mmCIF file of C-alpha atoms in Angstrom:
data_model
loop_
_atom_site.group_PDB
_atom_site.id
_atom_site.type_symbol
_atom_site.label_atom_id
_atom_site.label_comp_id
_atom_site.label_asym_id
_atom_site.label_seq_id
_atom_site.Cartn_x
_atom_site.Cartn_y
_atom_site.Cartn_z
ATOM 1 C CA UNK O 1 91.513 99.045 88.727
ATOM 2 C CA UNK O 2 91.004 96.708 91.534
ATOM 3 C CA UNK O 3 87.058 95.625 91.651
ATOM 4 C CA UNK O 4 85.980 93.263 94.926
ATOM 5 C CA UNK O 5 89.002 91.006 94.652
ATOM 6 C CA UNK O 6 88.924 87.795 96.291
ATOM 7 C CA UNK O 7 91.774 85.294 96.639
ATOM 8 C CA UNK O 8 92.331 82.319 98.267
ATOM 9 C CA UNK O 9 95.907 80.847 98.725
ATOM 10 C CA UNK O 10 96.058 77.353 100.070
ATOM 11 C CA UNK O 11 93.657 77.771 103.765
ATOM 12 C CA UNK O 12 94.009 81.496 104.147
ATOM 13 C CA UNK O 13 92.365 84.500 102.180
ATOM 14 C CA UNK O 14 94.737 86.492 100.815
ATOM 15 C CA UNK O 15 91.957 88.851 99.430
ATOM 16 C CA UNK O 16 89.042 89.575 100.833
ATOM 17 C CA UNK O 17 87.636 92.025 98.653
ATOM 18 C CA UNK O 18 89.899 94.406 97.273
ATOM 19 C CA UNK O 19 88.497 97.338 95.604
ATOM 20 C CA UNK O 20 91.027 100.543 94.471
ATOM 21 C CA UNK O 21 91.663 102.384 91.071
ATOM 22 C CA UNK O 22 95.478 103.988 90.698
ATOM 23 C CA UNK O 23 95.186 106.815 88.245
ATOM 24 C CA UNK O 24 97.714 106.979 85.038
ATOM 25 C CA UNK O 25 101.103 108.280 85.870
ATOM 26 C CA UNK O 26 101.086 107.892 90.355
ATOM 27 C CA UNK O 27 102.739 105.382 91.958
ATOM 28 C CA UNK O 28 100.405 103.854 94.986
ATOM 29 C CA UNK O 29 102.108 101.999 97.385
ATOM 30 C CA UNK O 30 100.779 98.640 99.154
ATOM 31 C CA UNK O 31 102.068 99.176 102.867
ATOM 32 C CA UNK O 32 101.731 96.004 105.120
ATOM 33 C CA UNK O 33 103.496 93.115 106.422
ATOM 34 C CA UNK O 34 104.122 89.805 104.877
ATOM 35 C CA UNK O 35 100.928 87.772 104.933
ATOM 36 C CA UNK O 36 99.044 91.140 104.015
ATOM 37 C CA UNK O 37 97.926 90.251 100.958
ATOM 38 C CA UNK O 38 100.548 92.565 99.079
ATOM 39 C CA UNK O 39 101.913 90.063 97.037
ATOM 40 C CA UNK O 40 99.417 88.238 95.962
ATOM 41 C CA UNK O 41 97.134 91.312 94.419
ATOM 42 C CA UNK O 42 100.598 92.169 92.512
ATOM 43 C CA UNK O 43 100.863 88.876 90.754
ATOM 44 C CA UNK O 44 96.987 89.496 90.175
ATOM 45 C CA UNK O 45 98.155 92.247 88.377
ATOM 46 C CA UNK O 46 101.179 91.351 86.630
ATOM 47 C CA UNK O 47 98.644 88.386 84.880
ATOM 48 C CA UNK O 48 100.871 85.484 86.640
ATOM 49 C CA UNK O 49 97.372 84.796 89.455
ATOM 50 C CA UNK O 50 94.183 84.863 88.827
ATOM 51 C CA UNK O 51 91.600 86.318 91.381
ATOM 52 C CA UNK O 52 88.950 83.285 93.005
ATOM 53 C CA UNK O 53 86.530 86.478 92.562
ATOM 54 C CA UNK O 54 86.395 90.240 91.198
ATOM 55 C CA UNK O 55 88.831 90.916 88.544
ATOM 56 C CA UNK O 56 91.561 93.320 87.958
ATOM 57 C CA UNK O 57 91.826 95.726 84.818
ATOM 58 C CA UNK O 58 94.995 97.465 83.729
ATOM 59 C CA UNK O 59 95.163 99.456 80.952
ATOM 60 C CA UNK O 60 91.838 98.084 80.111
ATOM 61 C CA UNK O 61 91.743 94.310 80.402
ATOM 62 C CA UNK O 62 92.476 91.415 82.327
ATOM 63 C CA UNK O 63 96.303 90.930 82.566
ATOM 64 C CA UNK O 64 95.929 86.826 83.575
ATOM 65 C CA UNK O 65 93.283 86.260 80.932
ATOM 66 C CA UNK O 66 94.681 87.764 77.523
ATOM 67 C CA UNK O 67 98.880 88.567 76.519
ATOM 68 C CA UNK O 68 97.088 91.610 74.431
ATOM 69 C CA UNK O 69 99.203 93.767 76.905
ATOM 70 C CA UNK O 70 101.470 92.202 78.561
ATOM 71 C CA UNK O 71 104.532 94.028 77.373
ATOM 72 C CA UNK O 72 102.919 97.689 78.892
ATOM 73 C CA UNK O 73 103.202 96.116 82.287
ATOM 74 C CA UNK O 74 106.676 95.414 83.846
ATOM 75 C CA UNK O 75 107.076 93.113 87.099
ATOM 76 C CA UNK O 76 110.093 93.125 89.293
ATOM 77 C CA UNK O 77 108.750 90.530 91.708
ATOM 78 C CA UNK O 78 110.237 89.928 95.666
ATOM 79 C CA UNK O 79 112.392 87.107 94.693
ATOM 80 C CA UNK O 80 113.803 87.738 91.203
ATOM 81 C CA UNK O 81 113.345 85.540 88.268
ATOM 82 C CA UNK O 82 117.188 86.225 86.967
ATOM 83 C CA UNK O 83 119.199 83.462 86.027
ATOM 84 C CA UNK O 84 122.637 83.229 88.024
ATOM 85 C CA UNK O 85 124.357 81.769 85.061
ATOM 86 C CA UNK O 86 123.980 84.820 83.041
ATOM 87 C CA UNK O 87 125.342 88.250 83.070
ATOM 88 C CA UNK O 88 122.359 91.109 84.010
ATOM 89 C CA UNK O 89 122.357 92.032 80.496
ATOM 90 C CA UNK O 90 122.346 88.355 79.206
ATOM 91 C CA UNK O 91 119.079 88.345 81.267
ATOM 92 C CA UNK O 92 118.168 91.452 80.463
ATOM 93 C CA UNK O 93 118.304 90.475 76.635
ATOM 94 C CA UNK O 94 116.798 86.971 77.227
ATOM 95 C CA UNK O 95 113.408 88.581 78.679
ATOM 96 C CA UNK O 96 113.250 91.195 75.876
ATOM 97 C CA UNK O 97 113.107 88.461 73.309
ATOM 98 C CA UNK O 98 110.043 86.933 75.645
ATOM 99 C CA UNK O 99 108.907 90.506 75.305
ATOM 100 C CA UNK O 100 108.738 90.335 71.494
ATOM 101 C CA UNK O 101 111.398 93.157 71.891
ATOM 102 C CA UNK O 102 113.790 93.210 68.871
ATOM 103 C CA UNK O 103 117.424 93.311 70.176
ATOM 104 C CA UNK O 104 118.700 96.476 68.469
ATOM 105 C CA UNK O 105 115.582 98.200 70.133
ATOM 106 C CA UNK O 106 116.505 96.738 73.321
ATOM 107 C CA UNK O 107 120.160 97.386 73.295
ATOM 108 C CA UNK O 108 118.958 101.015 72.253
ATOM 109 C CA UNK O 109 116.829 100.862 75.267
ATOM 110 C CA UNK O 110 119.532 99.952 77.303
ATOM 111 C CA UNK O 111 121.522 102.490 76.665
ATOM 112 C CA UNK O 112 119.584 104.586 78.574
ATOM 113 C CA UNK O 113 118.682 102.538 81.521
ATOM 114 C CA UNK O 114 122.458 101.973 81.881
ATOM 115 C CA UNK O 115 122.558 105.487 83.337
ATOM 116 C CA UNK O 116 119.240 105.691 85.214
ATOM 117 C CA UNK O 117 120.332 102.357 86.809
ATOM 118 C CA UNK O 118 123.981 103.261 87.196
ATOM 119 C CA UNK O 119 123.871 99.138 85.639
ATOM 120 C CA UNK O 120 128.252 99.637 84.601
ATOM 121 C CA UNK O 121 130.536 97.256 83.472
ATOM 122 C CA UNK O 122 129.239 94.895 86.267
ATOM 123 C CA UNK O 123 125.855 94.782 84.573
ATOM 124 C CA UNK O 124 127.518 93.285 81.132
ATOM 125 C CA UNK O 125 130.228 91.271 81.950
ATOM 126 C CA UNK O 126 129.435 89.424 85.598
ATOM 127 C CA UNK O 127 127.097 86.823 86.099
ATOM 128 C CA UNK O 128 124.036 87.566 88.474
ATOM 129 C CA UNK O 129 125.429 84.871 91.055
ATOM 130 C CA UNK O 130 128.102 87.523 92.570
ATOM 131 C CA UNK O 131 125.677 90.280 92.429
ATOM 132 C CA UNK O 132 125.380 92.391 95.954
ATOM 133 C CA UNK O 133 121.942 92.802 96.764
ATOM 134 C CA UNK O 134 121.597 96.304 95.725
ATOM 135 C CA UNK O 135 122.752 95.017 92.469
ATOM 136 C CA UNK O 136 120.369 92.280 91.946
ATOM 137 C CA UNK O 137 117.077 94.723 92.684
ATOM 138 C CA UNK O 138 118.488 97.278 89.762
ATOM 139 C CA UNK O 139 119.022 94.394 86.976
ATOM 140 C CA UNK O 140 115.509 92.749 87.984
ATOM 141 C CA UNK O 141 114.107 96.171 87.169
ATOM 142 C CA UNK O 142 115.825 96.419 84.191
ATOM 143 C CA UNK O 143 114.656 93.612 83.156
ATOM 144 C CA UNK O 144 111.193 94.688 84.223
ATOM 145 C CA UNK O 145 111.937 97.878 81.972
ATOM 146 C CA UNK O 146 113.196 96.086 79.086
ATOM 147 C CA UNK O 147 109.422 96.786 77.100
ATOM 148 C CA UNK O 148 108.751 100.079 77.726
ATOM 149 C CA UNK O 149 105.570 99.331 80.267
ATOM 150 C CA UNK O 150 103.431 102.248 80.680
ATOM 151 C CA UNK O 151 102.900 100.175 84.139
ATOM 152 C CA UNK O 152 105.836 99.101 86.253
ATOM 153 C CA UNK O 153 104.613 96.589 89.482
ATOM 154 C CA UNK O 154 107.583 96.370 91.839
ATOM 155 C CA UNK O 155 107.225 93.740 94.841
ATOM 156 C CA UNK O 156 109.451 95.060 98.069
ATOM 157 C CA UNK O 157 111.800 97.005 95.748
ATOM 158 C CA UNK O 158 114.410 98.296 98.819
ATOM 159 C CA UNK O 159 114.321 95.500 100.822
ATOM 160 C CA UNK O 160 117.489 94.066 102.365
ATOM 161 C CA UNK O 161 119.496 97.132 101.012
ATOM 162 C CA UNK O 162 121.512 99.451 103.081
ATOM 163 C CA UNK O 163 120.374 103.184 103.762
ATOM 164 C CA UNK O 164 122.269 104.425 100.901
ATOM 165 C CA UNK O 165 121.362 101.777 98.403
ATOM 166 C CA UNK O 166 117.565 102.402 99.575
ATOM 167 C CA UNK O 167 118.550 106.757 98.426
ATOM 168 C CA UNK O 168 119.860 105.346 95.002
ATOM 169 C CA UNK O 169 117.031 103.245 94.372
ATOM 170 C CA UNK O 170 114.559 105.832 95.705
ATOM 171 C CA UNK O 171 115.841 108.156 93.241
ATOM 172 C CA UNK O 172 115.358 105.701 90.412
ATOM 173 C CA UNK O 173 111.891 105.097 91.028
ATOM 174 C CA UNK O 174 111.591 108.836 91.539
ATOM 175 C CA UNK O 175 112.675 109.660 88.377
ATOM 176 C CA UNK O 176 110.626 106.776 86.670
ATOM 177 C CA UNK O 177 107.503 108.923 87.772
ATOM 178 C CA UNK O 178 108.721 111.932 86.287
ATOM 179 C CA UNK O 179 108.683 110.113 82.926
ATOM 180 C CA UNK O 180 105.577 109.291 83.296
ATOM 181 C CA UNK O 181 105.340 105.374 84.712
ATOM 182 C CA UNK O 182 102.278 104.117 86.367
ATOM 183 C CA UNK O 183 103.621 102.327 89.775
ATOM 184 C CA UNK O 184 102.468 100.035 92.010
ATOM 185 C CA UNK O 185 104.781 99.297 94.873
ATOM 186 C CA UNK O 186 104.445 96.915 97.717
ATOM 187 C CA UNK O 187 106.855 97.499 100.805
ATOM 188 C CA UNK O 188 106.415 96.921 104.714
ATOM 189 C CA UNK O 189 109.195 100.165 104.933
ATOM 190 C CA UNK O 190 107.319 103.569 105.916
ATOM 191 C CA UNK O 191 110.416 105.740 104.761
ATOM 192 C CA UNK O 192 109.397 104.416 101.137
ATOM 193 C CA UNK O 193 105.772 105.065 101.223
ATOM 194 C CA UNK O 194 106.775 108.357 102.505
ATOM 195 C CA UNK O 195 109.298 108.965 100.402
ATOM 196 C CA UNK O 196 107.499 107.291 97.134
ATOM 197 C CA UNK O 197 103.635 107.693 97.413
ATOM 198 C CA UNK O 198 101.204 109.371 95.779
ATOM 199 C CA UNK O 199 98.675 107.279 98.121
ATOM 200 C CA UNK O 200 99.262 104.470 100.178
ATOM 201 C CA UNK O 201 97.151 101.722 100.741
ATOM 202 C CA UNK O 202 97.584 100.060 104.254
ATOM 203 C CA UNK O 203 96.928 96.632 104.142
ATOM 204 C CA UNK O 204 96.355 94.341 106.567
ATOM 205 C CA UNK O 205 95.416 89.951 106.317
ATOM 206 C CA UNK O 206 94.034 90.677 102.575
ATOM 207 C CA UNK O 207 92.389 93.583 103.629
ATOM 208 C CA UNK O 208 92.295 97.645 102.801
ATOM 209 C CA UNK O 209 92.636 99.572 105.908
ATOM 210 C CA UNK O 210 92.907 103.228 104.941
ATOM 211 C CA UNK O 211 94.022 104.830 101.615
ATOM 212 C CA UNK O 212 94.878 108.176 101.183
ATOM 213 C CA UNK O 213 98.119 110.255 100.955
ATOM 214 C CA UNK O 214 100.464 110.698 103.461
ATOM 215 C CA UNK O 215 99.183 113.710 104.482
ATOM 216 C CA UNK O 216 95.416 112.676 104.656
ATOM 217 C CA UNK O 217 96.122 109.601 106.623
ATOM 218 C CA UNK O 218 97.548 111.116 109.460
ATOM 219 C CA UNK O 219 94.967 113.850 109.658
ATOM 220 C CA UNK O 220 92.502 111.047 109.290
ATOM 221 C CA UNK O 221 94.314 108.928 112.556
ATOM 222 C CA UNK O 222 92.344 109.955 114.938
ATOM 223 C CA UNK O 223 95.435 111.479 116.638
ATOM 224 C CA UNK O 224 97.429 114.269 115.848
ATOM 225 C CA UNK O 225 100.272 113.608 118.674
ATOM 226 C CA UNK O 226 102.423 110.327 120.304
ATOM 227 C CA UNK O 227 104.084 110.402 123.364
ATOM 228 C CA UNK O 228 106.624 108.079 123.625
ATOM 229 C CA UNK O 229 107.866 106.963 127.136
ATOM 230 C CA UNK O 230 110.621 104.341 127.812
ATOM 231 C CA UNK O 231 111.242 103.221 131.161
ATOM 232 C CA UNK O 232 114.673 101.989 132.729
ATOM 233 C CA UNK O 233 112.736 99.006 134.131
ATOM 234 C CA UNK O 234 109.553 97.503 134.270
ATOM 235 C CA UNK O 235 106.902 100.046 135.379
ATOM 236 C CA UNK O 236 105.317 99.883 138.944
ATOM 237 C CA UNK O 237 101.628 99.184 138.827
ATOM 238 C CA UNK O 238 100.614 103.012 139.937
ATOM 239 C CA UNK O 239 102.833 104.140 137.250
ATOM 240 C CA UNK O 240 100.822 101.672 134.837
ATOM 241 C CA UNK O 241 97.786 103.181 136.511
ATOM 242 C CA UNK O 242 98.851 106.837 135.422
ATOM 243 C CA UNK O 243 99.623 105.677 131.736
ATOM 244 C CA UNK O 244 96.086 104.066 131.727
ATOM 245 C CA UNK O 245 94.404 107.189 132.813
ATOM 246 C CA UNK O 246 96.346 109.202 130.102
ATOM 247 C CA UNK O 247 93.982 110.431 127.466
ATOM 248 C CA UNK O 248 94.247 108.179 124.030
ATOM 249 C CA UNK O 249 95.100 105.390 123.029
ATOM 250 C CA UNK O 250 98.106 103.184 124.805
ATOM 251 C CA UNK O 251 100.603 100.857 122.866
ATOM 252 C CA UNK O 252 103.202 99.218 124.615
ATOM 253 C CA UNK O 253 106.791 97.697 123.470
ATOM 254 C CA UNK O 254 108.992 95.999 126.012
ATOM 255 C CA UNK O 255 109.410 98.655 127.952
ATOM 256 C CA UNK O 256 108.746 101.670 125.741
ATOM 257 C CA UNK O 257 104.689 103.062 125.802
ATOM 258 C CA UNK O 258 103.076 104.933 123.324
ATOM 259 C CA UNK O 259 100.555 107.534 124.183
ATOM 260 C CA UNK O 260 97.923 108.820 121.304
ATOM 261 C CA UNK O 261 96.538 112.192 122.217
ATOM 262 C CA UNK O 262 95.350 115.587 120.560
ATOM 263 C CA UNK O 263 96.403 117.277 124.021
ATOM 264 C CA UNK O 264 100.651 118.325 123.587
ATOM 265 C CA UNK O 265 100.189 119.543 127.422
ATOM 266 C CA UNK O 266 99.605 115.846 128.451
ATOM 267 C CA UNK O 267 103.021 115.009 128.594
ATOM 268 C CA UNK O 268 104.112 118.089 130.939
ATOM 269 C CA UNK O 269 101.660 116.644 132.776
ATOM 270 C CA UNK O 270 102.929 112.694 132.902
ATOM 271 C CA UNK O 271 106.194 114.231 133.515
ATOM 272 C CA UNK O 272 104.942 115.425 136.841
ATOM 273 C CA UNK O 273 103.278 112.740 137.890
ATOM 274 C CA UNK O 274 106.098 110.210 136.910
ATOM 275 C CA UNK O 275 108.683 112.692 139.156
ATOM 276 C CA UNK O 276 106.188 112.493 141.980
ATOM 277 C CA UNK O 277 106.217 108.342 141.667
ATOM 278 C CA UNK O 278 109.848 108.027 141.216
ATOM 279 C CA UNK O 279 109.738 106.181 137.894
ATOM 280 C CA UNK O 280 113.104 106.139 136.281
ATOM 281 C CA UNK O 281 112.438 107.589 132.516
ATOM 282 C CA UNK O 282 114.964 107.338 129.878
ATOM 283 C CA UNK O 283 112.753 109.118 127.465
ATOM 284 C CA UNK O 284 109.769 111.154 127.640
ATOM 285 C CA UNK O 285 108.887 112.730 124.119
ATOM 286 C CA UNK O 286 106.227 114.319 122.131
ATOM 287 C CA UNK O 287 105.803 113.620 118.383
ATOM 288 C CA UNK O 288 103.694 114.685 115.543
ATOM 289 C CA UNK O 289 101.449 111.405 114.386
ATOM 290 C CA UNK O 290 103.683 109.028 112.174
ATOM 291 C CA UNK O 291 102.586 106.414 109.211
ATOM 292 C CA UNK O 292 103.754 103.802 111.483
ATOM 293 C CA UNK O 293 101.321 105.285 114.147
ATOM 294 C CA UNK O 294 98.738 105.382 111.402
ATOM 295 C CA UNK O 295 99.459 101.900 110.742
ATOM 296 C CA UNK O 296 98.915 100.935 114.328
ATOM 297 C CA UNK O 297 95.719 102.975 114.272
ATOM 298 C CA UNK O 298 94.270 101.491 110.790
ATOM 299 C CA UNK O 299 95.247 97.782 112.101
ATOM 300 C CA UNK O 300 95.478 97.467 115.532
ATOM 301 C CA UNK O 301 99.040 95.757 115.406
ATOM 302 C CA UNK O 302 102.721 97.375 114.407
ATOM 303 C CA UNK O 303 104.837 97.012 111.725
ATOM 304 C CA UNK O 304 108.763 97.586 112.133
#
């Protein structure tokens, strides 16, 4: 439970007031860009920060003021605190002896992750300096797994992996959930808050935007359609003049325009009048409301 956090990191407030609870066994996922503020209410939570105001309780107490349960909370953070000297499971065994985790129950342990993680023969006998990316993100949550924790905080799990390794890890955390883990996940990737979430909260310069599920968010947006128009060149000011005109709200990248509307006949109509001025369209289509339009909507800015 997150009650009117405040944080300041160096000149900029990383928190401004955070307030959220994340039920026992759901997986809520920070969605925002770096500088949001994602990070630093994670390592709030893991016990390694401690707020400037507020406080943070999981599982009952203050994670950066007592060790009393430390071990029920795992932390994978962005960067990964393995050592490149050591094989995954030489790290893997090092932390569980932080833990207070004896190492027959953590080799019993590990039995089992070997398969969720698909960890293999790379996992025991290479050190973590060769590791692919994909690679790296499954030993550092192994390692964050190596207690048990009833609460697993995972800092921009899929990023820098291919589509495929983001399926495979998706799948993990999936499955994590179905045993029963408490998550917390920070990303700036909609396809894993979509994929992920049992609510997202988007977050935005240490601020809470909007929370909600999927679902609720973009019946919530204020929207329930984009039009998305791209232009073989730079618009001619009466073109710009029709897209002003168009009913909603107007976002604009390069030369690609967004259109927010509840009205699906507006873009028969724009497709008339962009004929009759002799614009040159590459692509004129309508779309149900996305999270990144939500985004957009909750902030004011876009995330890709």
């Amino acid at each position: 439970m997150y009650e009117n956090v405040w944080k300041r990191v160096g000149d900029v407030e990383a928190l401004r007031g955070e307030t959220h609870s994340v039920p026992k066994g759901e997986v809520h996922v920070l969605l925002g860009p770096n500088g949001s503020g994602k990070s630093t209410l994670m390592r709030i939570t893991a016990g390694t920060l401690v707020p400037d105001h507020g406080r943070v309780l999981v599982l009952g107490s203050e994670p950066y003021k007592t060790d009393r349960d430390k071990s029920r909370i795992g932390y994978a953070p962005q960067e990964d605190l393995l050592y490149e000297r050591l094989t995954g499971l030489e790290n893997y065994l090092f932390y569980a002896g932080l833990e207070g985790v004896l190492k027959s129950e953590a080799l019993k342990r590990y039995r089992e992750l070997r398969e969720l993680l698909e960890l293999g023969e790379w996992f025991e006998k290479r050190k973590v300096a060769t590791y692919s990316g994909g690679m790296r993100k499954r030993a550092s949550i192994a390692v964050a797994l190596v207690s048990d924790p009833d609460v697993l905080i995972l800092d921009e799990p899929t990023s820098g992996l291919d589509p495929e390794g983001r399926r495979r890890l998706w799948d993990v955390l999936l499955s994590l959930r179905g045993r029963g883990k408490t998550m917390i996940v920070a990303t700036h990737l909609f396809e894993d808050a979509e994929v992920l979430a049992d609510k997202v909260i988007v977050m935005h310069s240490g601020e809470l935007k909007a929370v909600g599920t999927v679902d609720d968010l973009k019946a919530k947006a204020g929207y329930a359609y984009s039009i998305e128009v791209e232009f073989a060149a730079s618009p001619s000011k009466e073109v710009e003049k029709l897209l002003e005109r168009a009913c909603g709200s107007v976002l604009r990248i390069g030369y690609t325009y967004k259109i927010y509307t509840n009205d699906p006949e507006v873009v028969e109509t724009l497709r008339d009048e962009f004929s009759r001025a002799c614009a040159k369209l590459l692509r004129l289509e309508l779309k149900h409301v996305s999270l990144a339009d939500v985004y957009f909507l909750a902030t004011g800015v876009t995330l890709e």
